[in-house]
Coordinates of C-alpha atoms in Angstrom, one line a residue:
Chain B
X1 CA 111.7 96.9 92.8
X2 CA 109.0 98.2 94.3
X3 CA 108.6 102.6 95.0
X4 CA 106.6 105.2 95.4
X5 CA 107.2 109.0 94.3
X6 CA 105.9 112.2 95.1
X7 CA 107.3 114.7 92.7
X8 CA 106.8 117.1 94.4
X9 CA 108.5 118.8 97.4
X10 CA 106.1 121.2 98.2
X11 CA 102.7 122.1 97.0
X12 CA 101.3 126.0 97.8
X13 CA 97.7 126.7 97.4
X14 CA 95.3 129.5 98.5
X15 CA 92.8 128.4 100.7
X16 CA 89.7 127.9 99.2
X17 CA 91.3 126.6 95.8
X18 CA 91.1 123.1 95.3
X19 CA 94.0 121.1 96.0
X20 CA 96.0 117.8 94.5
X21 CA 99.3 116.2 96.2
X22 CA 100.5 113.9 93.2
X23 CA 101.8 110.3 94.0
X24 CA 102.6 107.8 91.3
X25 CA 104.1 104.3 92.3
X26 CA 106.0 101.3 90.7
X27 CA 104.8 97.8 91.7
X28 CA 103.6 94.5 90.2
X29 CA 100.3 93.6 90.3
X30 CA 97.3 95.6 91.5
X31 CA 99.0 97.2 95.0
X32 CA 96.9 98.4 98.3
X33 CA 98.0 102.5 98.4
X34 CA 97.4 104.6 101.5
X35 CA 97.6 108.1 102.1
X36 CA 99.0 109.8 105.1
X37 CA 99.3 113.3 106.9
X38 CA 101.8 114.3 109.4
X39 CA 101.5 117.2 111.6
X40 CA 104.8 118.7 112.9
X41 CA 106.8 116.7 115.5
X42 CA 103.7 114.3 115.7
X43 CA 102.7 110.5 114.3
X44 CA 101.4 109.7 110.9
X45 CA 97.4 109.7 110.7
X46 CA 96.2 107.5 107.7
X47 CA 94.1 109.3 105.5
X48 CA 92.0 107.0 103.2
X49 CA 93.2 103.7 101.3
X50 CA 92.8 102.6 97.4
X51 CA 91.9 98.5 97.8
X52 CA 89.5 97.8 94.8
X53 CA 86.8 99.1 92.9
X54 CA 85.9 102.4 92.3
X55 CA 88.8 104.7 91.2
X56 CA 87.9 107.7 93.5
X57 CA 88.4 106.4 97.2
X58 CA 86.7 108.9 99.5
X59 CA 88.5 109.8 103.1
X60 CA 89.1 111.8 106.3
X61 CA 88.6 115.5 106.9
X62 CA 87.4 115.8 103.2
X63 CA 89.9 114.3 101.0
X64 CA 89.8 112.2 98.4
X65 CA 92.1 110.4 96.2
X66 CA 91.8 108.9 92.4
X67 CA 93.2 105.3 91.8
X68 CA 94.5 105.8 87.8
X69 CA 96.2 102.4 86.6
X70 CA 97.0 103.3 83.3
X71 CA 99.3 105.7 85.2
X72 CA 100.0 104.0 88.0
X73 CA 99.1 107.1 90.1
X74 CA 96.9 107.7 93.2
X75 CA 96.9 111.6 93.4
X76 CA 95.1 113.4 96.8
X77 CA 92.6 115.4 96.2
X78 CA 90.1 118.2 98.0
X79 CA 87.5 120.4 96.4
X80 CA 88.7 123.5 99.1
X81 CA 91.3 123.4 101.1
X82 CA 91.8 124.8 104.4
X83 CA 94.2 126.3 106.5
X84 CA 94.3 123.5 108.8
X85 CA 95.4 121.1 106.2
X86 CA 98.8 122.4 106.2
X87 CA 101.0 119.3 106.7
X88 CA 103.4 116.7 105.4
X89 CA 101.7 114.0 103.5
X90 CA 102.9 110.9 102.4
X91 CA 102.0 107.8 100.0
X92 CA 102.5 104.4 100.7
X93 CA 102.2 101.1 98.7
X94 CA 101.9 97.7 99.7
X95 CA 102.1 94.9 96.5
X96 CA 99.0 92.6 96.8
X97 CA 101.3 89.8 97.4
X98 CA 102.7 90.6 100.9
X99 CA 105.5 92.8 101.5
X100 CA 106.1 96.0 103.4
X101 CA 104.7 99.3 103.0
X102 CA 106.8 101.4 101.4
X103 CA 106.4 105.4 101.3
X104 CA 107.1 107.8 99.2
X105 CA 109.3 110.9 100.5
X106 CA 106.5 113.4 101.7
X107 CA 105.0 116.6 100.2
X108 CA 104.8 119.7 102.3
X109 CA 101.1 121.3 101.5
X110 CA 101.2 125.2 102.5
X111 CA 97.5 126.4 102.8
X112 CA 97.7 130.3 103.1
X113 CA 94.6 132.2 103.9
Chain W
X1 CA 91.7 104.4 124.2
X2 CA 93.7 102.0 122.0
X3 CA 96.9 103.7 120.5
X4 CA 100.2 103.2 120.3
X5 CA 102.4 105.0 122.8
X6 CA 106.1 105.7 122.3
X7 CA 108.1 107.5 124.6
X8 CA 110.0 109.6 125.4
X9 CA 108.8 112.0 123.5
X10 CA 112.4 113.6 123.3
X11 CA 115.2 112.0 123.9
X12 CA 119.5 113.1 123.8
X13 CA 122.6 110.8 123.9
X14 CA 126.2 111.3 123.7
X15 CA 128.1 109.7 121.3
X16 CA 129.1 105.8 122.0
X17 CA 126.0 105.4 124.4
X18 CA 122.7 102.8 123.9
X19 CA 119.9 104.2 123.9
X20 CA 116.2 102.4 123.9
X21 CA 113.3 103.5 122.5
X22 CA 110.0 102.2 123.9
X23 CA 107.2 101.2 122.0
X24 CA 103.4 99.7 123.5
X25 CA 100.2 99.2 121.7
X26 CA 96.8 98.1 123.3
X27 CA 95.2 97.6 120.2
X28 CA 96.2 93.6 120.2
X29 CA 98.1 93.8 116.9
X30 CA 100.6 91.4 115.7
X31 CA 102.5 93.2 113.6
X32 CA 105.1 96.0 114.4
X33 CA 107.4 98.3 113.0
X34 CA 110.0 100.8 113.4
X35 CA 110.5 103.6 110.7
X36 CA 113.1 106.2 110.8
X37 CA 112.3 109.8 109.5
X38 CA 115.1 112.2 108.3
X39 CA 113.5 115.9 106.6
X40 CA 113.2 114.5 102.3
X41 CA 113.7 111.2 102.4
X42 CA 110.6 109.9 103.9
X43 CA 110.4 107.0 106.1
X44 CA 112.9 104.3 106.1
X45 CA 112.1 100.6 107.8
X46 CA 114.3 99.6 110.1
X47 CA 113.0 96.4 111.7
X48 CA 110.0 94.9 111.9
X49 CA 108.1 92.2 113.3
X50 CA 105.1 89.8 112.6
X51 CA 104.7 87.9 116.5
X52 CA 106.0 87.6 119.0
X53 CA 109.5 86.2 119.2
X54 CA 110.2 87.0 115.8
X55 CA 111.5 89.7 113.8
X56 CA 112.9 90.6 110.7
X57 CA 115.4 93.5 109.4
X58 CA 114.3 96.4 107.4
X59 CA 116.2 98.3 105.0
X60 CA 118.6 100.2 107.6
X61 CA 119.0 98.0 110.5
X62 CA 123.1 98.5 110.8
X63 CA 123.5 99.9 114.1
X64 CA 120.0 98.7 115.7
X65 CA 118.4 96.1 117.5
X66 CA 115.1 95.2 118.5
X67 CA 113.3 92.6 120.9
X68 CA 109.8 91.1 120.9
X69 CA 109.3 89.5 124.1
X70 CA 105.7 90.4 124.0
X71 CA 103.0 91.1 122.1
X72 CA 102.1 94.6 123.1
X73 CA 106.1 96.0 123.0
X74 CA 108.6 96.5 120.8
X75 CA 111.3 98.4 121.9
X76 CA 114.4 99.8 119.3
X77 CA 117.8 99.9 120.7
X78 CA 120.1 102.4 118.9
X79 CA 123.6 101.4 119.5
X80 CA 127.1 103.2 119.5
X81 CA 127.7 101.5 115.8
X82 CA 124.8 103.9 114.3
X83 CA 126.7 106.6 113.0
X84 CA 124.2 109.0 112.5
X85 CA 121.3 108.4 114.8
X86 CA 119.8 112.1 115.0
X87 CA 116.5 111.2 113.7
X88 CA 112.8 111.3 114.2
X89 CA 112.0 107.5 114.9
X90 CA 108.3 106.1 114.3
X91 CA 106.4 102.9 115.6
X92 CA 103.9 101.8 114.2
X93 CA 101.6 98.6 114.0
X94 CA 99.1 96.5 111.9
X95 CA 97.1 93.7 111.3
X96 CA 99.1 90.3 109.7
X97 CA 98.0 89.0 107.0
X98 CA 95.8 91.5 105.7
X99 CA 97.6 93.5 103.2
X100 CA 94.3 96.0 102.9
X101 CA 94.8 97.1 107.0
X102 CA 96.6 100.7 107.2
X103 CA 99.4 100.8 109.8
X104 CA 98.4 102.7 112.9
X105 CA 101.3 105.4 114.3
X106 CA 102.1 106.4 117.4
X107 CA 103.5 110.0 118.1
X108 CA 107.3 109.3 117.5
X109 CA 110.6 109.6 119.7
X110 CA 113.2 112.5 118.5
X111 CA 116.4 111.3 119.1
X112 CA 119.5 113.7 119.4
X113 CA 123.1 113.2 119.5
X114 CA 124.9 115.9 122.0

């Protein structure tokens, strides 16, 4: 069965400090993987996607996230963080094959100045 | 602007009444989904559909139905058998047949029971 997990709840960081948001998944096959933020009471913006090629998959608002087969894991990333990304972010997976997308259960980042 | 617009943005029911959520997207995708959110368990799928006139059922469907008469609206009906429907719903929509295309969210409905 397919599934994604964020092992963490909650992730604190000072801003500045570089941040990670860890997501690992279970799928067969080489799978599409997405990342997500959610700002309070709003939609889910897509962040930056994993398809092929180079491990490190550069996206919006300066994240980036590193593809790692070996461990099946595709862990957000940014060099400072800010304030402003305090949110709920979520990773999704979609098997190569067809199938849904299927996300993980959200990690609350908490940026403090 | 293409988006996806759900509304309302707020919505309350008492218990044993239908309720309909409305969904629209201008961006002249196929596919379409519904997604429930509940606070640490992510988002669930509860229908979703690939064209028009069909649609298929998602991991929680008891206690909801859907419609696709057309291509731009998909609307989620929460029935009286939905024993806990206080949630935050999500629509969303994507390109068919590409696996790679992200799904595209509008801003969500929160539903309350009174």
């Amino acid at each position: 069965a397919q599934s994604v997990a964020q092992p963490e709840d909650q992730v604190n960081v000072a801003e500045g400090n570089p941040l990670t948001v860890k997501c690992t998944y279970s799928v067969s096959g080489n799978p599409y993987l997405f990342w997500y933020v959610q700002y309070p009471n709003r939609g889910l913006q897509f962040l930056l996607k994993y398809i092929t090629g180079d491990n490190l998959v550069k996206g919006s608002y300066g994240f980036e996230a590193e593809f790692n087969k070996s461990q099946t894991s595709f862990h957000l990333k940014k060099p400072s963080a800010l304030v402003s990304d305090s949110a709920l972010y979520f990773c999704a997976v979609r098997a190569r094959q067809g199938g849904k997308l299927i996300f993980g259960q959200g990690t609350e980042l908490s940026v403090k100045p | 602007d293409g988006g996806i617009t759900q509304s309302p943005k707020y919505l309350f029911r008492k218990e044993g009444q239908n309720v309909t959520l409305s969904c629209e997207q201008n961006l002249n995708h196929d596919a379409m989904y519904w997604y429930r959110q509940d606070p640490g368990q992510g988002l669930r799928l509860i229908y979703y559909s690939q064209i028009v006139n069909d649609f298929q059922k998602g991991d929680i469907a008891e206690g909801y139905s859907v419609s696709r008469e057309k291509k731009e609206s998909f609307p989620l009906t929460v029935t009286s058998a939905q024993k806990n429907p206080t949630a935050f719903y999500l629509c969303a929509s994507s390109i068919p047949g590409q696996d790679v295309s992200e799904a595209f969210f509008g801003q969500g409905t929160r539903l309350t029971v009174v």
